[in-house]
CSV table of C-alpha atoms in Angstrom, one decimal:
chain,number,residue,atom,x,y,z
A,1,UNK,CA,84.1,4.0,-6.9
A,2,UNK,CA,80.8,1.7,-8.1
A,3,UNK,CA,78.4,0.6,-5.6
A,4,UNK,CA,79.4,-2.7,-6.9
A,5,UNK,CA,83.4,-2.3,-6.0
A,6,UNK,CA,82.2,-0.8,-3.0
A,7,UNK,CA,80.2,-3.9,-2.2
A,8,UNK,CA,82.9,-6.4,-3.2
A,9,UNK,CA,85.5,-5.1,-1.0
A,10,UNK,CA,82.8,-4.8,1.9
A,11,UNK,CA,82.4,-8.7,1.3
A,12,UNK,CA,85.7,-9.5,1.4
A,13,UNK,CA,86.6,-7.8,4.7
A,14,UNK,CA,83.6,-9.2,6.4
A,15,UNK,CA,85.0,-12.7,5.1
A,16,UNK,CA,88.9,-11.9,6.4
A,17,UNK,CA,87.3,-10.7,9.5
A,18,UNK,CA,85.4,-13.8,10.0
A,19,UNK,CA,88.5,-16.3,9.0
A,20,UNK,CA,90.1,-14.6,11.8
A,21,UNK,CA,87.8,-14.8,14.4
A,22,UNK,CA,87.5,-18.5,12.9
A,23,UNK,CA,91.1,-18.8,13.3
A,24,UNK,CA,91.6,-17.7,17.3
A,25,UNK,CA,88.5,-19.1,18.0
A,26,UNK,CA,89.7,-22.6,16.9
A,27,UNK,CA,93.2,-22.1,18.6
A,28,UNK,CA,91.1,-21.0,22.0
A,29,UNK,CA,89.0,-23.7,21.6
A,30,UNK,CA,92.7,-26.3,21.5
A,31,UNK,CA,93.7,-24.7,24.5
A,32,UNK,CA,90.8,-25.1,26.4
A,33,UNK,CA,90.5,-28.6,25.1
A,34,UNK,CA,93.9,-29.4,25.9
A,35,UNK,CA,93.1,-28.5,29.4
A,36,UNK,CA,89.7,-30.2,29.4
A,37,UNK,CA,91.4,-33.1,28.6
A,38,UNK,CA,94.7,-32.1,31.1
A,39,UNK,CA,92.0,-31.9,34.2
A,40,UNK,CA,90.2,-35.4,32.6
A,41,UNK,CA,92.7,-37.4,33.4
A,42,UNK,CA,93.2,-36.4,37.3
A,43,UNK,CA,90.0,-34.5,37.6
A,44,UNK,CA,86.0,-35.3,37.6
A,45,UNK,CA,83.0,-33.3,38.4
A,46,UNK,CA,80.2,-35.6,39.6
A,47,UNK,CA,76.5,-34.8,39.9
A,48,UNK,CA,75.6,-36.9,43.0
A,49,UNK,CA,71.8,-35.4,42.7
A,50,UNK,CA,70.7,-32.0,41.9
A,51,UNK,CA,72.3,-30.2,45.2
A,52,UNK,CA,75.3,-31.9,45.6
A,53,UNK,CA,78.6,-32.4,43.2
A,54,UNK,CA,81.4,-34.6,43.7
A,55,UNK,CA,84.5,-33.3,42.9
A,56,UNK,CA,87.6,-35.8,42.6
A,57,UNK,CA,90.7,-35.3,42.5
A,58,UNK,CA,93.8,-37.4,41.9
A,59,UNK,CA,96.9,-36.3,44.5
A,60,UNK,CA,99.6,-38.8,42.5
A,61,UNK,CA,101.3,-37.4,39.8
A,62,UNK,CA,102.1,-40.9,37.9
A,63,UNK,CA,100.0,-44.4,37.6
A,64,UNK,CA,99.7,-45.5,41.4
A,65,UNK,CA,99.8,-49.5,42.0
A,66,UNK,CA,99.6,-51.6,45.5
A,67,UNK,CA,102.1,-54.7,45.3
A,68,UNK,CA,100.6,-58.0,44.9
A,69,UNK,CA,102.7,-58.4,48.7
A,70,UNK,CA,101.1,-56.0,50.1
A,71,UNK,CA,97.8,-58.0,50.7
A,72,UNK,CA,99.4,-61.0,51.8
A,73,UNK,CA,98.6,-61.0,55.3
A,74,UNK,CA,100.1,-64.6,57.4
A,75,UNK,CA,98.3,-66.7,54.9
A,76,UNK,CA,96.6,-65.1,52.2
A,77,UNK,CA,100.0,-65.3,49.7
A,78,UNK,CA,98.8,-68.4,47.4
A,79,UNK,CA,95.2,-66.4,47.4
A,80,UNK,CA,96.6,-63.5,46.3
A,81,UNK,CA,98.8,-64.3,43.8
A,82,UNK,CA,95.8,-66.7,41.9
A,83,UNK,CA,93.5,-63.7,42.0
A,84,UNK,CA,95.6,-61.4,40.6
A,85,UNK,CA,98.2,-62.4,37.7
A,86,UNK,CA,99.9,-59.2,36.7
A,87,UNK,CA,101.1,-59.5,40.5
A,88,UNK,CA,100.2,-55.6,41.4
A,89,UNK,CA,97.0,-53.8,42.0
A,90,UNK,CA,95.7,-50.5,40.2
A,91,UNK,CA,95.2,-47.7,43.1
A,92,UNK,CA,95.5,-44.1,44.0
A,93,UNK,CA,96.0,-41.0,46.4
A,94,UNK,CA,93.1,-39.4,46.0
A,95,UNK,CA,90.6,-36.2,47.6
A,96,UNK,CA,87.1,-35.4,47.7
A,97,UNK,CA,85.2,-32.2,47.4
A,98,UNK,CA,81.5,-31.6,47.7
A,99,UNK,CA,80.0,-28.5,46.8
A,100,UNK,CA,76.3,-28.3,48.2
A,101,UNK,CA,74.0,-25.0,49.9
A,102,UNK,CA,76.9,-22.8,48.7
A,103,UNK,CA,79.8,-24.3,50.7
A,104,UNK,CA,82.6,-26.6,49.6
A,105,UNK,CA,83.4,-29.1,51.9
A,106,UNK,CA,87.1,-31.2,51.5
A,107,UNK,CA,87.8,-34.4,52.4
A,108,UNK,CA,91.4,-35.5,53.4
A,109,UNK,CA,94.3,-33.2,51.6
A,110,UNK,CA,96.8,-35.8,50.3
A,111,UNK,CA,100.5,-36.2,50.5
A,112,UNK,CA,101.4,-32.3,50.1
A,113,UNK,CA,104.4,-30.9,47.9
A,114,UNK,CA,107.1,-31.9,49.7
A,115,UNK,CA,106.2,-36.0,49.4
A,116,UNK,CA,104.9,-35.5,45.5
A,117,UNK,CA,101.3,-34.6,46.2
A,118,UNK,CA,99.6,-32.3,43.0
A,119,UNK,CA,96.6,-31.6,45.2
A,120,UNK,CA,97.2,-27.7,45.1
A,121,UNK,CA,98.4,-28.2,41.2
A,122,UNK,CA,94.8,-29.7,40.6
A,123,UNK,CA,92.9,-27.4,42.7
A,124,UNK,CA,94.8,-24.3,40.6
A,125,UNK,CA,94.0,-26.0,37.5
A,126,UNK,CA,90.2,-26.4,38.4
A,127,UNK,CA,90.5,-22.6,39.7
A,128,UNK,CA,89.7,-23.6,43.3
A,129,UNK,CA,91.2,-21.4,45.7
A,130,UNK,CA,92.4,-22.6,48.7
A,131,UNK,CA,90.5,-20.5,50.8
A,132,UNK,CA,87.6,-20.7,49.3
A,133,UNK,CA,87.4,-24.4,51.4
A,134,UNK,CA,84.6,-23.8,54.3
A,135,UNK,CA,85.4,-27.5,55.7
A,136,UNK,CA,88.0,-30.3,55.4
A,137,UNK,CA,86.9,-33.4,57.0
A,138,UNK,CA,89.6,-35.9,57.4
A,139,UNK,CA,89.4,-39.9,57.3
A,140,UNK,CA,92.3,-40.5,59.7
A,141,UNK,CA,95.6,-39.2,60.4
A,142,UNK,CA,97.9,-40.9,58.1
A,143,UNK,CA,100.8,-38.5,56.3
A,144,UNK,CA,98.5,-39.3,52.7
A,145,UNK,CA,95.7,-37.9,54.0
A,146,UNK,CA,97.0,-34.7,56.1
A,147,UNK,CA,100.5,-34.1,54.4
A,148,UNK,CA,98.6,-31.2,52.2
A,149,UNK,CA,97.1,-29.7,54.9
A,150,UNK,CA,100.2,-27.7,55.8
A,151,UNK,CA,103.1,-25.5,54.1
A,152,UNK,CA,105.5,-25.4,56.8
A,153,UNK,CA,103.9,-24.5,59.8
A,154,UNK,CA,101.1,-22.6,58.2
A,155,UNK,CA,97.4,-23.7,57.4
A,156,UNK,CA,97.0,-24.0,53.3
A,157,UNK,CA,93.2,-23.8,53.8
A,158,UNK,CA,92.8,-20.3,55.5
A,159,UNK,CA,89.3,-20.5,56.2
A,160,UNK,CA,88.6,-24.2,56.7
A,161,UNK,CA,87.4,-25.7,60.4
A,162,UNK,CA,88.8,-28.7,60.3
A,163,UNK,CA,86.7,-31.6,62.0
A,164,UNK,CA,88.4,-35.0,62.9
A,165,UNK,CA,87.0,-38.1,65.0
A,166,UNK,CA,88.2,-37.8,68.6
A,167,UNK,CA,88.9,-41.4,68.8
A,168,UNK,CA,91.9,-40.4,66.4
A,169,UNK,CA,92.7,-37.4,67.6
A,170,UNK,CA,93.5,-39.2,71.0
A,171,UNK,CA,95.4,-42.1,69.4
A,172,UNK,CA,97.8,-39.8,67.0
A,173,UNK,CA,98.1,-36.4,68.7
A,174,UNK,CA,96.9,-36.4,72.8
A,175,UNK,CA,98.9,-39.6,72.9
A,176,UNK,CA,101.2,-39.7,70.2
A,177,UNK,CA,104.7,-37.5,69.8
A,178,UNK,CA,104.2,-33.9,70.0
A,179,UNK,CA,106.7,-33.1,67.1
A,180,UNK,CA,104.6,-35.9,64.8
A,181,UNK,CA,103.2,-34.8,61.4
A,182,UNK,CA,99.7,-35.3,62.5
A,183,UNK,CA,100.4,-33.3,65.9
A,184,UNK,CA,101.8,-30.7,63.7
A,185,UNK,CA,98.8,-30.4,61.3
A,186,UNK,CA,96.4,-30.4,64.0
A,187,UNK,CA,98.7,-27.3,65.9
A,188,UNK,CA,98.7,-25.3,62.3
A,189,UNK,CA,94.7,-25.2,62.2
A,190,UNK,CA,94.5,-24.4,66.3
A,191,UNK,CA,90.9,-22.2,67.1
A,192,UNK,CA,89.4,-23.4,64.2
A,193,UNK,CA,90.3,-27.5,64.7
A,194,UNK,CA,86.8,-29.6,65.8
A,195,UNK,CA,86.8,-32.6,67.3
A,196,UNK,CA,83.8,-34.9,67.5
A,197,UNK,CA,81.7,-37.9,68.1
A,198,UNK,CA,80.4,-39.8,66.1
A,199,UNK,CA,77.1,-38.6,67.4
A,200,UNK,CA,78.0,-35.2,66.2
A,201,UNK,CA,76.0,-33.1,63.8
A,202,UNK,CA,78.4,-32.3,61.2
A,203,UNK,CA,78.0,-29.3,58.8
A,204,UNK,CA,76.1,-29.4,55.7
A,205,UNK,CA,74.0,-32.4,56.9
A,206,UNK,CA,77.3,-35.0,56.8
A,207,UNK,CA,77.0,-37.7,59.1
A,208,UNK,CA,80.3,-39.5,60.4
A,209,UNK,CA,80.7,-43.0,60.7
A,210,UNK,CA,82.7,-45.2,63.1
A,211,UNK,CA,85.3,-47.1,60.3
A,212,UNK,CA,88.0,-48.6,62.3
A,213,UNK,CA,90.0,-51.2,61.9
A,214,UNK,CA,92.5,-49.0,59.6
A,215,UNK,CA,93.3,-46.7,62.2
A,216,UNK,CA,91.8,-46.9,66.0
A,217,UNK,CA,89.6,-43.3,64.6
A,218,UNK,CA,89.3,-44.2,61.3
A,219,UNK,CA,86.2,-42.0,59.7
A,220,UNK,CA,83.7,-42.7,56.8
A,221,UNK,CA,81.6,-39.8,55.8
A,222,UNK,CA,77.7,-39.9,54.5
A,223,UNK,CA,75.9,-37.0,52.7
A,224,UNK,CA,72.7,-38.3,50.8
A,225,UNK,CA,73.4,-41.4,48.5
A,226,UNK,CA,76.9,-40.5,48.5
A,227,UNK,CA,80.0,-42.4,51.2
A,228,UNK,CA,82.9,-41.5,51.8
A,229,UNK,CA,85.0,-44.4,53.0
A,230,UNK,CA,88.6,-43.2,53.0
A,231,UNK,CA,90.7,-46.5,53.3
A,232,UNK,CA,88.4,-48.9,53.6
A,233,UNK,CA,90.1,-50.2,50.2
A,234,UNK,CA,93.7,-50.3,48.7
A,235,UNK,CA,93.2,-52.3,46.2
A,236,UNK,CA,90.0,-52.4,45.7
A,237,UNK,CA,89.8,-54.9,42.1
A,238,UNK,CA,91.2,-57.0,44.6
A,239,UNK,CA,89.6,-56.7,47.9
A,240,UNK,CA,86.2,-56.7,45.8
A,241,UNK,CA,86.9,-60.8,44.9
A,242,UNK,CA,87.2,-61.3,48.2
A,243,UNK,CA,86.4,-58.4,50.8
A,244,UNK,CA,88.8,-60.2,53.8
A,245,UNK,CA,91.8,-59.3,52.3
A,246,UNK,CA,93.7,-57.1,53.8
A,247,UNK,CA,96.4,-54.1,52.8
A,248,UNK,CA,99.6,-54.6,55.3
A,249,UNK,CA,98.2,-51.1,56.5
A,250,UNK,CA,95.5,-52.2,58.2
A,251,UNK,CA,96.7,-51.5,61.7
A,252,UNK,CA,93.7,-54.1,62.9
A,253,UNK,CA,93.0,-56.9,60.6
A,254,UNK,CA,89.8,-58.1,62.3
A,255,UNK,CA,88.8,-55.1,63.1
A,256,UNK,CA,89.3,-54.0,59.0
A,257,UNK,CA,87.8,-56.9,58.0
A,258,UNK,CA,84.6,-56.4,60.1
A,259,UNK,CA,84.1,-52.9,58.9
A,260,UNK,CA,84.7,-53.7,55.3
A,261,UNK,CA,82.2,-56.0,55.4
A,262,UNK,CA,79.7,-54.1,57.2
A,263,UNK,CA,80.0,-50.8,55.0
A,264,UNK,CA,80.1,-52.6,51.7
A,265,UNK,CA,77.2,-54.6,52.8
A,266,UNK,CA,75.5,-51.2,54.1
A,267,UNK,CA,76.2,-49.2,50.5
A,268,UNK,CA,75.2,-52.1,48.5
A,269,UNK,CA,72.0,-52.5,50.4
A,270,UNK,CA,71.0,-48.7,50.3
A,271,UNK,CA,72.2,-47.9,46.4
A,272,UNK,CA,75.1,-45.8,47.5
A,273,UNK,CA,77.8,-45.0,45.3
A,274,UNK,CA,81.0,-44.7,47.3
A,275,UNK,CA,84.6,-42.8,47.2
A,276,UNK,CA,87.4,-44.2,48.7
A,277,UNK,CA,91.0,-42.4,48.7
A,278,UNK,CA,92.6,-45.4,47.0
A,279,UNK,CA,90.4,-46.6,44.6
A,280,UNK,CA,91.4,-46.5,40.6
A,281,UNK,CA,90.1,-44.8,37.7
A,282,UNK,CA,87.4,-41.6,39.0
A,283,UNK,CA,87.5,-42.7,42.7
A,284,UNK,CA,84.0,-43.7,42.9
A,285,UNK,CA,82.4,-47.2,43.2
A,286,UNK,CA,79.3,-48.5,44.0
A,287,UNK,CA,80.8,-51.8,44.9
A,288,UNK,CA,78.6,-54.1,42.9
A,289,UNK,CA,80.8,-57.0,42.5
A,290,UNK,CA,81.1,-57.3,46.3
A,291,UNK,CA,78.9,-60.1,47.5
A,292,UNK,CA,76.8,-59.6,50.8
A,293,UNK,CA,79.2,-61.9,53.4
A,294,UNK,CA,78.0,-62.7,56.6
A,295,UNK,CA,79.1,-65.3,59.0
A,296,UNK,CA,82.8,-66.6,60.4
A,297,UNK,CA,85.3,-64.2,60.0
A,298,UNK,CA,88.8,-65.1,60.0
């Protein structure tokens, strides 16, 4: 055989060769676009500063929207129903992780399996392990915020300690029904369950915050520019028009009100971009269109 055949076919396998690598490459590069694309759409890493990302993560399989209704209060109806014309509200169920100094730190676990919560589904698909969770930090005690914390009677997050405000600890579990979802929860992770002040040093440098109104404990969490405000919002186009509005939830309407105000007021003032478990689109707002209220309340 000639140097030149010799040549020719050498060519032409390189060039088979490199339409097949071409050709799995490109399908690879589908799949993991596809699943880009999958994890968009309930997922988003966020770079808070150079130590810290913000991981967020959608709990509700489907579109999630509060009832114009819901916000009526005793005599907020007409209000309501002027400010917003497609008569329902864009929300969520959503979690929060950081990841800073090595640790990942979760906050609030959703509505769990049973009630239609894809926490563990997004955490799979992001390839978090569940015990690879060093804390989960939890807003207040509501079944939407602790129903993923459990499989039965057994801790999902083997390694987590668990740190909720005392105030709602009291109110849900050391005074409320021993067989309730949140008395159950707090049971699974026994030993490794912390309960604290709001003086408290928290790990990784996260300070808690006094938030009630929503619940008698309810918890907002700071780390650095970011906050963490659990249900300070349901609706939150909404409640940004005008910040006295309440969701039906609200188990103290004054009380809601007040610390609405005063944490909006508090993140606008220090540049903080904020999370909240009900908020639309990436879960993260830094609440511009809120104006600075001070004064009557009512």
């Amino acid at each position: 055989m000639t140097t030149t055949k010799l040549l020719t076919l050498a060519a032409a396998a390189m060039l088979a060769l490199a339409c097949t690598n071409k050709a799995k490459n490109a399908a690879k590069g589908n799949g993991n676009g596809a699943k880009a694309k999958a994890e968009a759409a309930h997922c988003e890493r966020i770079a808070i500063d150079s130590t810290m990302t913000l991981i967020s993560i959608k709990d509700n399989a489907e579109p999630k929207y509060m009832p114009n209704s819901l916000f009526y209060g005793k005599e907020d109806s007409a209000l309501v129903e002027a400010l917003s014309s497609s008569g329902k509200v864009e929300s969520s169920v959503s979690c929060f992780i950081i990841e800073t100094q090595g640790k990942r730190a979760l906050f609030d676990t959703g509505n769990g399996p049973a009630r239609g919560g894809k926490l563990m589904e997004r955490l799979e698909e992001l390839g978090i392990a569940p015990d690879s969770i060093d804390y989960l930090l939890l807003t207040h005690l509501h079944n939407d915020h602790i129903g993923g914390m459990t499989r039965g009677d057994t801790a999902v997050f083997s390694r987590a300690e668990v740190y909720v405000a005392q105030k709602e600890y009291d109110y849900w579990v050391a005074n409320g029904k021993a067989d309730s979802p949140a008395a159950k929860a707090m049971r699974a992770y026994q030993g490794r369950l912390h309960r604290f002040e709001y003086s408290d040093a928290l790990p990784l440098g996260i300070v808690p915050m006094a938030a009630p109104g929503h619940t008698p404990g309810h918890t907002a969490y700071q780390k650095g520019r970011l906050l963490i405000v659990g249900d300070l919002f349901h609706g939150l186009s909404l409640q940004l028009i005008d910040l006295r509005l309440c969701a039906d939830y609200d188990m103290d309407r004054r009380r809601a009100i007040e610390t609405r105000l005063k944490f909006s007021n508090y993140a606008r003032d220090n540049g903080l971009l904020t999370a909240g478990m009900h908020y639309p689109g990436n879960g993260t707002s830094d609440l511009v269109r809120s104006k600075k209220i001070v004064g009557t309340i009512y």
